Amino acid sequence: MPLSRCVRMTKQRQAIVEELKTVTSHPTADQIFEMVRKRLPRISLSTVYRNLETLSAGGVIQKMEVAGTQKRFDGSVHHHYHIRCVQCGRLDDVHMPLIPNIEETVRKYCHYESVAHNLEFTGICPDCRADA
Amino acid sequence: MPLSRCVRMTKQRQAIVEELKTVTSHPTADQIFEMVRKRLPRISLSTVYRNLETLSAGGVIQKMEVAGTQKRFDGSVHHHYHIRCVQCGRLDDVHMPLIPNIEETVRKYCHYESVAHNLEFTGICPDCRADA
DNA sequence: ATGGGTGCAAATCTTTTGCATCGAG
DNA sequence: CTCGATGCAAAAGATTTGCACCCAT
């Protein structure tokens, strides 16, 4: 039960998790704020920020390690790759198999420990391609 | 001659490029500012920001696509992978061979065009490991 | 000489923090 | 009850922008 890592399950935290699980996009903190706000009009942006940190630290949601000016969050916890549109910033999942054994390869080339990997693709998304 | 893409080669731009080429680290804009400042004490931080954008757009330097709060830049233009310490934020090159044909694989799984890839590893760097 | 580049300051955008109050356990 | 969580406002940190002056071409 991953929720156990949160000391208290407040209605704000519950709403954040639930809203995040309803979308397949990878919203930023302020997008999540707008989503949750419809249910809890008095929630504050700082509560959203604080809880996104808490919840991802507790493994309930995932803080994404992607380039860009804003942090992004993912309601799905399993490891998968992403592709980002260099034109509009849109971010999609890529449902391809993970590269096997790559962590072992890295260890041969540097002296870091407990290595994880994160693969991000960039390109032009279908919408931006259509606009051009 | 990649420098040609810059309309004018000012002494500020020259200094930024030269300083960036002297280091193998991946400095942030303000670190580059401090480096260049020793040569051009009157340069402003906004000039550094503006020129890092211009120079990377022109292919003279590389704007790095990595996670983190600050943008990072690389004097080397060739494609290579990076590893980031989750504890101290340090960023190193990983001198392993690039994954071949991965862009082709991605095209089978999504409808983006002109896809590039960027692989980032995370772990604990030797220094932080020693501290623990 | 002229239009892009610069330096400065102010604005913007995202995220974090201090603090009094609230409410889940 | 108690202490962690919240809301608000203010601060902090990174980056961008407006504008008058400067200088590379």
mmCIF file of C-alpha atoms (C1' of nucleotides) in Angstrom:
data_model
loop_
_atom_site.group_PDB
_atom_site.id
_atom_site.type_symbol
_atom_site.label_atom_id
_atom_site.label_comp_id
_atom_site.label_asym_id
_atom_site.label_seq_id
_atom_site.Cartn_x
_atom_site.Cartn_y
_atom_site.Cartn_z
ATOM 1 C CA MET A 1 0.000 0.000 0.000
ATOM 2 C CA PRO A 2 2.050 2.927 -1.192
ATOM 3 C CA LEU A 3 -0.273 5.503 0.339
ATOM 4 C CA SER A 4 1.000 4.467 3.750
ATOM 5 C CA ARG A 5 4.156 6.538 3.241
ATOM 6 C CA CYS A 6 2.044 9.675 3.537
ATOM 7 C CA VAL A 7 1.591 10.421 7.178
ATOM 8 C CA ARG A 8 -1.876 11.857 6.691
ATOM 9 C CA MET A 9 -4.251 11.313 3.840
ATOM 10 C CA THR A 10 -5.995 14.634 3.520
ATOM 11 C CA LYS A 11 -8.718 15.407 1.030
ATOM 12 C CA GLN A 12 -6.231 17.594 -0.860
ATOM 13 C CA ARG A 13 -3.786 14.711 -1.302
ATOM 14 C CA GLN A 14 -6.542 12.354 -2.265
ATOM 15 C CA ALA A 15 -7.809 14.763 -4.906
ATOM 16 C CA ILE A 16 -4.332 15.296 -6.363
ATOM 17 C CA VAL A 17 -3.691 11.575 -6.684
ATOM 18 C CA GLU A 18 -7.126 10.882 -8.144
ATOM 19 C CA GLU A 19 -6.936 13.677 -10.697
ATOM 20 C CA LEU A 20 -3.464 12.617 -11.734
ATOM 21 C CA LYS A 21 -4.604 9.028 -12.260
ATOM 22 C CA THR A 22 -7.443 10.124 -14.542
ATOM 23 C CA VAL A 23 -5.130 11.591 -17.193
ATOM 24 C CA THR A 24 -2.489 10.016 -19.370
ATOM 25 C CA SER A 25 -0.808 13.358 -19.969
ATOM 26 C CA HIS A 26 2.044 14.525 -17.785
ATOM 27 C CA PRO A 27 0.771 17.709 -16.238
ATOM 28 C CA THR A 28 2.806 20.438 -14.608
ATOM 29 C CA ALA A 29 2.124 21.580 -11.069
ATOM 30 C CA ASP A 30 -0.088 24.457 -12.154
ATOM 31 C CA GLN A 31 -2.077 22.238 -14.501
ATOM 32 C CA ILE A 32 -2.691 19.850 -11.629
ATOM 33 C CA PHE A 33 -3.646 22.852 -9.506
ATOM 34 C CA GLU A 34 -6.309 23.830 -12.071
ATOM 35 C CA MET A 35 -7.619 20.265 -12.241
ATOM 36 C CA VAL A 36 -7.904 19.848 -8.490
ATOM 37 C CA ARG A 37 -9.282 23.319 -8.032
ATOM 38 C CA LYS A 38 -12.540 22.284 -9.682
ATOM 39 C CA ARG A 39 -13.114 19.876 -6.821
ATOM 40 C CA LEU A 40 -11.496 21.849 -4.027
ATOM 41 C CA PRO A 41 -11.812 25.525 -4.923
ATOM 42 C CA ARG A 42 -9.918 26.659 -1.838
ATOM 43 C CA ILE A 43 -6.803 24.550 -2.358
ATOM 44 C CA SER A 44 -3.640 26.578 -2.753
ATOM 45 C CA LEU A 45 -0.885 26.181 -5.306
ATOM 46 C CA SER A 46 1.691 25.700 -2.575
ATOM 47 C CA THR A 47 -0.269 22.770 -1.191
ATOM 48 C CA VAL A 48 -0.154 21.230 -4.643
ATOM 49 C CA TYR A 49 3.594 21.749 -4.867
ATOM 50 C CA ARG A 50 4.179 20.404 -1.394
ATOM 51 C CA ASN A 51 2.070 17.330 -1.963
ATOM 52 C CA LEU A 52 3.499 16.510 -5.350
ATOM 53 C CA GLU A 53 6.863 16.321 -3.607
ATOM 54 C CA THR A 54 5.538 14.301 -0.700
ATOM 55 C CA LEU A 55 3.569 11.908 -2.886
ATOM 56 C CA SER A 56 6.422 11.264 -5.291
ATOM 57 C CA ALA A 57 8.848 10.783 -2.412
ATOM 58 C CA GLY A 58 6.396 8.216 -1.070
ATOM 59 C CA GLY A 59 6.172 6.442 -4.408
ATOM 60 C CA VAL A 60 2.486 7.165 -4.898
ATOM 61 C CA ILE A 61 3.088 9.198 -8.039
ATOM 62 C CA GLN A 62 6.124 9.832 -10.181
ATOM 63 C CA LYS A 63 8.120 13.028 -10.514
ATOM 64 C CA MET A 64 9.406 13.018 -14.055
ATOM 65 C CA GLU A 65 13.060 13.522 -14.887
ATOM 66 C CA VAL A 66 12.613 15.448 -18.103
ATOM 67 C CA ALA A 67 14.097 18.558 -19.608
ATOM 68 C CA GLY A 68 12.049 21.710 -19.664
ATOM 69 C CA THR A 69 11.352 24.718 -17.520
ATOM 70 C CA GLN A 70 8.589 23.136 -15.477
ATOM 71 C CA LYS A 71 8.487 19.943 -13.495
ATOM 72 C CA ARG A 72 6.055 17.309 -14.668
ATOM 73 C CA PHE A 73 4.266 14.540 -12.831
ATOM 74 C CA ASP A 74 2.886 11.171 -13.786
ATOM 75 C CA GLY A 75 0.112 9.223 -12.096
ATOM 76 C CA SER A 76 1.618 5.994 -13.364
ATOM 77 C CA VAL A 77 4.573 4.690 -11.402
ATOM 78 C CA HIS A 78 5.977 2.119 -13.826
ATOM 79 C CA HIS A 79 9.097 3.003 -15.780
ATOM 80 C CA HIS A 80 8.534 4.049 -19.388
ATOM 81 C CA TYR A 81 10.027 6.420 -21.928
ATOM 82 C CA HIS A 82 8.754 9.756 -23.175
ATOM 83 C CA ILE A 83 8.852 11.824 -26.307
ATOM 84 C CA ARG A 84 8.709 15.601 -26.291
ATOM 85 C CA CYS A 85 7.672 17.879 -29.114
ATOM 86 C CA VAL A 86 10.386 20.468 -29.585
ATOM 87 C CA GLN A 87 7.831 22.858 -31.058
ATOM 88 C CA CYS A 88 4.888 22.855 -28.647
ATOM 89 C CA GLY A 89 6.357 21.088 -25.617
ATOM 90 C CA ARG A 90 3.776 18.302 -25.664
ATOM 91 C CA LEU A 91 4.930 15.164 -23.876
ATOM 92 C CA ASP A 92 3.763 11.642 -24.725
ATOM 93 C CA ASP A 93 4.504 8.131 -23.532
ATOM 94 C CA VAL A 94 6.431 5.818 -25.821
ATOM 95 C CA HIS A 95 5.189 2.273 -25.330
ATOM 96 C CA MET A 96 8.351 0.497 -26.399
ATOM 97 C CA PRO A 97 10.233 -2.116 -24.373
ATOM 98 C CA LEU A 98 12.858 -0.799 -21.959
ATOM 99 C CA ILE A 99 16.468 -1.210 -23.001
ATOM 100 C CA PRO A 100 17.753 -4.253 -21.117
ATOM 101 C CA ASN A 101 20.926 -4.312 -19.018
ATOM 102 C CA ILE A 102 21.880 -0.761 -19.836
ATOM 103 C CA GLU A 103 22.609 0.048 -16.185
ATOM 104 C CA GLU A 104 25.288 -2.627 -16.182
ATOM 105 C CA THR A 105 26.881 -1.135 -19.253
ATOM 106 C CA VAL A 106 27.068 2.279 -17.607
ATOM 107 C CA ARG A 107 28.890 0.925 -14.592
ATOM 108 C CA LYS A 108 31.730 -0.047 -16.873
ATOM 109 C CA TYR A 109 32.110 3.565 -17.979
ATOM 110 C CA CYS A 110 31.809 5.527 -14.760
ATOM 111 C CA HIS A 111 31.961 5.113 -11.000
ATOM 112 C CA TYR A 112 28.459 6.038 -9.995
ATOM 113 C CA GLU A 113 26.383 3.749 -7.840
ATOM 114 C CA SER A 114 22.788 2.524 -8.041
ATOM 115 C CA VAL A 115 22.305 3.791 -11.510
ATOM 116 C CA ALA A 116 18.925 4.266 -13.174
ATOM 117 C CA HIS A 117 18.286 5.396 -16.713
ATOM 118 C CA ASN A 118 15.903 7.772 -18.321
ATOM 119 C CA LEU A 119 15.460 7.933 -22.072
ATOM 120 C CA GLU A 120 13.774 10.900 -23.651
ATOM 121 C CA PHE A 121 13.060 11.363 -27.326
ATOM 122 C CA THR A 122 12.446 14.625 -29.096
ATOM 123 C CA GLY A 123 10.766 15.352 -32.395
ATOM 124 C CA ILE A 124 7.807 17.064 -34.029
ATOM 125 C CA CYS A 125 4.428 15.821 -32.850
ATOM 126 C CA PRO A 126 1.623 14.960 -35.301
ATOM 127 C CA ASP A 127 -0.261 18.189 -34.546
ATOM 128 C CA CYS A 128 2.710 20.469 -35.174
ATOM 129 C CA ARG A 129 3.574 18.491 -38.289
ATOM 130 C CA ALA A 130 0.044 19.126 -39.578
ATOM 131 C CA ASP A 131 0.319 22.846 -38.851
ATOM 132 C CA ALA A 132 3.478 23.222 -40.893
ATOM 133 C CA MET B 1 32.492 27.185 -39.974
ATOM 134 C CA PRO B 2 29.722 27.016 -37.437
ATOM 135 C CA LEU B 3 30.428 30.500 -36.116
ATOM 136 C CA SER B 4 29.008 31.915 -39.314
ATOM 137 C CA ARG B 5 25.482 31.389 -38.051
ATOM 138 C CA CYS B 6 26.047 34.205 -35.595
ATOM 139 C CA VAL B 7 25.430 37.463 -37.342
ATOM 140 C CA ARG B 8 28.086 39.281 -35.404
ATOM 141 C CA MET B 9 31.003 37.859 -33.502
ATOM 142 C CA THR B 10 31.371 40.164 -30.553
ATOM 143 C CA LYS B 11 34.046 39.876 -27.911
ATOM 144 C CA GLN B 12 31.352 38.707 -25.461
ATOM 145 C CA ARG B 13 30.333 35.833 -27.724
ATOM 146 C CA GLN B 14 33.910 34.899 -28.382
ATOM 147 C CA ALA B 15 34.685 34.823 -24.672
ATOM 148 C CA ILE B 16 31.644 32.671 -23.901
ATOM 149 C CA VAL B 17 32.541 30.115 -26.554
ATOM 150 C CA GLU B 18 36.193 30.015 -25.555
ATOM 151 C CA GLU B 19 35.498 29.620 -21.856
ATOM 152 C CA LEU B 20 32.970 26.897 -22.536
ATOM 153 C CA LYS B 21 35.468 24.967 -24.659
ATOM 154 C CA THR B 22 38.080 25.036 -21.892
ATOM 155 C CA VAL B 23 35.975 23.011 -19.460
ATOM 156 C CA THR B 24 34.641 19.482 -19.619
ATOM 157 C CA SER B 25 31.975 20.222 -17.043
ATOM 158 C CA HIS B 26 28.504 21.319 -18.064
ATOM 159 C CA PRO B 27 28.129 24.731 -16.526
ATOM 160 C CA THR B 28 24.923 26.616 -15.902
ATOM 161 C CA ALA B 29 24.392 30.119 -17.265
ATOM 162 C CA ASP B 30 25.498 31.794 -14.059
ATOM 163 C CA GLN B 31 28.622 29.632 -13.830
ATOM 164 C CA ILE B 32 29.506 30.665 -17.365
ATOM 165 C CA PHE B 33 28.812 34.243 -16.366
ATOM 166 C CA GLU B 34 31.344 33.962 -13.550
ATOM 167 C CA MET B 35 33.925 32.399 -15.859
ATOM 168 C CA VAL B 36 33.571 35.023 -18.554
ATOM 169 C CA ARG B 37 33.409 37.841 -16.037
ATOM 170 C CA LYS B 38 37.075 37.337 -15.193
ATOM 171 C CA ARG B 39 37.916 38.324 -18.748
ATOM 172 C CA LEU B 40 35.155 40.831 -19.354
ATOM 173 C CA PRO B 41 34.237 42.325 -16.004
ATOM 174 C CA ARG B 42 31.458 44.456 -17.462
ATOM 175 C CA ILE B 43 29.554 41.671 -19.213
ATOM 176 C CA SER B 44 26.013 41.254 -17.972
ATOM 177 C CA LEU B 45 24.197 38.079 -17.068
ATOM 178 C CA SER B 46 21.497 38.767 -19.625
ATOM 179 C CA THR B 47 24.079 38.950 -22.381
ATOM 180 C CA VAL B 48 25.270 35.531 -21.313
ATOM 181 C CA TYR B 49 21.731 34.168 -21.379
ATOM 182 C CA ARG B 50 20.994 35.736 -24.751
ATOM 183 C CA ASN B 51 24.190 34.466 -26.307
ATOM 184 C CA LEU B 52 23.917 30.967 -24.949
ATOM 185 C CA GLU B 53 20.589 30.800 -26.773
ATOM 186 C CA THR B 54 21.961 32.331 -29.956
ATOM 187 C CA LEU B 55 25.089 30.197 -29.998
ATOM 188 C CA SER B 56 23.244 26.950 -29.362
ATOM 189 C CA ALA B 57 20.666 27.825 -31.989
ATOM 190 C CA GLY B 58 23.569 28.356 -34.369
ATOM 191 C CA GLY B 59 25.144 25.027 -33.480
ATOM 192 C CA VAL B 60 28.293 26.547 -32.000
ATOM 193 C CA ILE B 61 27.624 25.126 -28.556
ATOM 194 C CA GLN B 62 25.087 22.688 -27.197
ATOM 195 C CA LYS B 63 22.149 23.401 -24.928
ATOM 196 C CA MET B 64 21.720 20.295 -22.868
ATOM 197 C CA GLU B 65 18.390 18.504 -22.569
ATOM 198 C CA VAL B 66 18.659 17.428 -18.982
ATOM 199 C CA ALA B 67 16.368 17.490 -15.992
ATOM 200 C CA GLY B 68 17.008 19.976 -13.255
ATOM 201 C CA THR B 69 16.114 23.502 -12.311
ATOM 202 C CA GLN B 70 18.823 25.195 -14.333
ATOM 203 C CA LYS B 71 19.759 24.904 -17.970
ATOM 204 C CA ARG B 72 23.200 23.559 -18.732
ATOM 205 C CA PHE B 73 25.501 24.081 -21.667
ATOM 206 C CA ASP B 74 28.225 22.062 -23.299
ATOM 207 C CA GLY B 75 31.104 23.333 -25.391
ATOM 208 C CA SER B 76 31.261 20.011 -27.181
ATOM 209 C CA VAL B 77 28.709 19.539 -29.930
ATOM 210 C CA HIS B 78 28.958 15.792 -30.457
ATOM 211 C CA HIS B 79 26.195 13.608 -29.079
ATOM 212 C CA HIS B 80 26.981 11.773 -25.867
ATOM 213 C CA TYR B 81 25.189 10.616 -22.731
ATOM 214 C CA HIS B 82 25.272 12.041 -19.237
ATOM 215 C CA ILE B 83 24.953 10.846 -15.689
ATOM 216 C CA ARG B 84 23.611 13.008 -12.900
ATOM 217 C CA CYS B 85 24.166 12.599 -9.192
ATOM 218 C CA VAL B 86 20.790 12.639 -7.470
ATOM 219 C CA GLN B 87 22.419 13.869 -4.302
ATOM 220 C CA CYS B 88 24.646 16.777 -5.306
ATOM 221 C CA GLY B 89 23.469 17.475 -8.860
ATOM 222 C CA ARG B 90 26.891 16.896 -10.408
ATOM 223 C CA LEU B 91 26.746 16.019 -14.081
ATOM 224 C CA ASP B 92 29.319 13.885 -15.915
ATOM 225 C CA ASP B 93 29.783 12.539 -19.408
ATOM 226 C CA VAL B 94 29.377 8.823 -19.993
ATOM 227 C CA HIS B 95 31.781 7.701 -22.691
ATOM 228 C CA MET B 96 29.829 4.705 -23.876
ATOM 229 C CA PRO B 97 28.771 4.004 -27.446
ATOM 230 C CA LEU B 98 25.457 5.487 -28.534
ATOM 231 C CA ILE B 99 22.541 3.082 -28.817
ATOM 232 C CA PRO B 100 22.228 2.281 -32.502
ATOM 233 C CA ASN B 101 19.017 2.536 -34.522
ATOM 234 C CA ILE B 102 16.903 3.540 -31.571
ATOM 235 C CA GLU B 103 15.254 6.382 -33.472
ATOM 236 C CA GLU B 104 13.892 3.870 -35.952
ATOM 237 C CA THR B 105 12.438 1.803 -33.156
ATOM 238 C CA VAL B 106 10.638 4.815 -31.730
ATOM 239 C CA ARG B 107 8.954 5.589 -35.030
ATOM 240 C CA LYS B 108 7.170 2.273 -34.799
ATOM 241 C CA TYR B 109 5.641 3.283 -31.479
ATOM 242 C CA CYS B 110 4.554 6.870 -32.072
ATOM 243 C CA HIS B 111 3.876 9.353 -34.834
ATOM 244 C CA TYR B 112 6.493 11.967 -34.193
ATOM 245 C CA GLU B 113 8.870 13.084 -36.887
ATOM 246 C CA SER B 114 12.640 13.686 -36.995
ATOM 247 C CA VAL B 115 13.238 11.994 -33.723
ATOM 248 C CA ALA B 116 16.395 12.380 -31.666
ATOM 249 C CA HIS B 117 17.184 10.655 -28.414
ATOM 250 C CA ASN B 118 18.697 11.709 -25.171
ATOM 251 C CA LEU B 119 19.739 9.232 -22.525
ATOM 252 C CA GLU B 120 20.381 10.364 -19.001
ATOM 253 C CA PHE B 121 21.515 8.195 -16.144
ATOM 254 C CA THR B 122 21.116 8.945 -12.466
ATOM 255 C CA GLY B 123 22.956 7.590 -9.473
ATOM 256 C CA ILE B 124 25.254 8.476 -6.607
ATOM 257 C CA CYS B 125 28.585 9.961 -7.658
ATOM 258 C CA PRO B 126 31.898 8.784 -6.168
ATOM 259 C CA ASP B 127 32.185 11.864 -3.942
ATOM 260 C CA CYS B 128 28.737 11.498 -2.413
ATOM 261 C CA ARG B 129 29.303 7.783 -1.988
ATOM 262 C CA ALA B 130 32.467 8.548 -0.028
ATOM 263 C CA ASP B 131 30.627 11.032 2.193
ATOM 264 C CA ALA B 132 28.016 8.492 3.241
ATOM 265 C "C1'" DA C 1 25.824 54.723 -40.852
ATOM 266 C "C1'" DT C 2 22.942 51.276 -39.299
ATOM 267 C "C1'" DG C 3 20.942 47.549 -37.362
ATOM 268 C "C1'" DG C 4 22.126 43.995 -34.368
ATOM 269 C "C1'" DG C 5 24.299 43.570 -29.629
ATOM 270 C "C1'" DT C 6 24.997 45.148 -24.901
ATOM 271 C "C1'" DG C 7 24.268 46.562 -20.053
ATOM 272 C "C1'" DC C 8 21.152 47.735 -16.726
ATOM 273 C "C1'" DA C 9 16.983 47.359 -14.325
ATOM 274 C "C1'" DA C 10 12.601 45.757 -14.047
ATOM 275 C "C1'" DA C 11 9.358 42.142 -15.090
ATOM 276 C "C1'" DT C 12 8.031 37.308 -15.420
ATOM 277 C "C1'" DC C 13 7.625 32.691 -14.322
ATOM 278 C "C1'" DT C 14 8.172 28.732 -11.328
ATOM 279 C "C1'" DT C 15 8.937 27.038 -6.983
ATOM 280 C "C1'" DT C 16 9.807 27.494 -2.019
ATOM 281 C "C1'" DT C 17 9.106 29.234 2.626
ATOM 282 C "C1'" DG C 18 7.261 31.622 7.049
ATOM 283 C "C1'" DC C 19 3.520 31.716 9.795
ATOM 284 C "C1'" DA C 20 -0.971 31.533 11.872
ATOM 285 C "C1'" DT C 21 -4.688 28.406 11.679
ATOM 286 C "C1'" DC C 22 -6.929 23.940 10.668
ATOM 287 C "C1'" DG C 23 -8.105 19.143 11.042
ATOM 288 C "C1'" DA C 24 -6.789 13.892 10.656
ATOM 289 C "C1'" DG C 25 -5.524 10.396 13.620
ATOM 290 C "C1'" DC D 1 -5.549 16.863 21.991
ATOM 291 C "C1'" DT D 2 -1.338 17.151 18.913
ATOM 292 C "C1'" DC D 3 1.369 17.718 15.344
ATOM 293 C "C1'" DG D 4 1.489 17.458 10.610
ATOM 294 C "C1'" DA D 5 -1.033 19.851 6.778
ATOM 295 C "C1'" DT D 6 -3.107 23.947 4.777
ATOM 296 C "C1'" DG D 7 -3.814 28.691 2.808
ATOM 297 C "C1'" DC D 8 -2.050 32.955 2.126
ATOM 298 C "C1'" DA D 9 1.407 36.097 1.137
ATOM 299 C "C1'" DA D 10 5.927 37.036 0.569
ATOM 300 C "C1'" DA D 11 10.543 35.455 -0.834
ATOM 301 C "C1'" DA D 12 13.687 33.199 -3.691
ATOM 302 C "C1'" DG D 13 15.797 31.611 -7.890
ATOM 303 C "C1'" DA D 14 16.193 31.401 -12.910
ATOM 304 C "C1'" DT D 15 15.278 33.507 -17.031
ATOM 305 C "C1'" DT D 16 13.378 37.058 -20.102
ATOM 306 C "C1'" DT D 17 12.390 41.680 -21.694
ATOM 307 C "C1'" DG D 18 12.267 46.962 -22.495
ATOM 308 C "C1'" DC D 19 15.103 50.486 -23.604
ATOM 309 C "C1'" DA D 20 18.759 53.702 -24.494
ATOM 310 C "C1'" DC D 21 23.386 53.452 -25.912
ATOM 311 C "C1'" DC D 22 27.255 51.037 -28.294
ATOM 312 C "C1'" DC D 23 30.029 48.926 -31.923
ATOM 313 C "C1'" DA D 24 30.942 45.170 -35.623
ATOM 314 C "C1'" DT D 25 30.194 45.059 -40.225
#
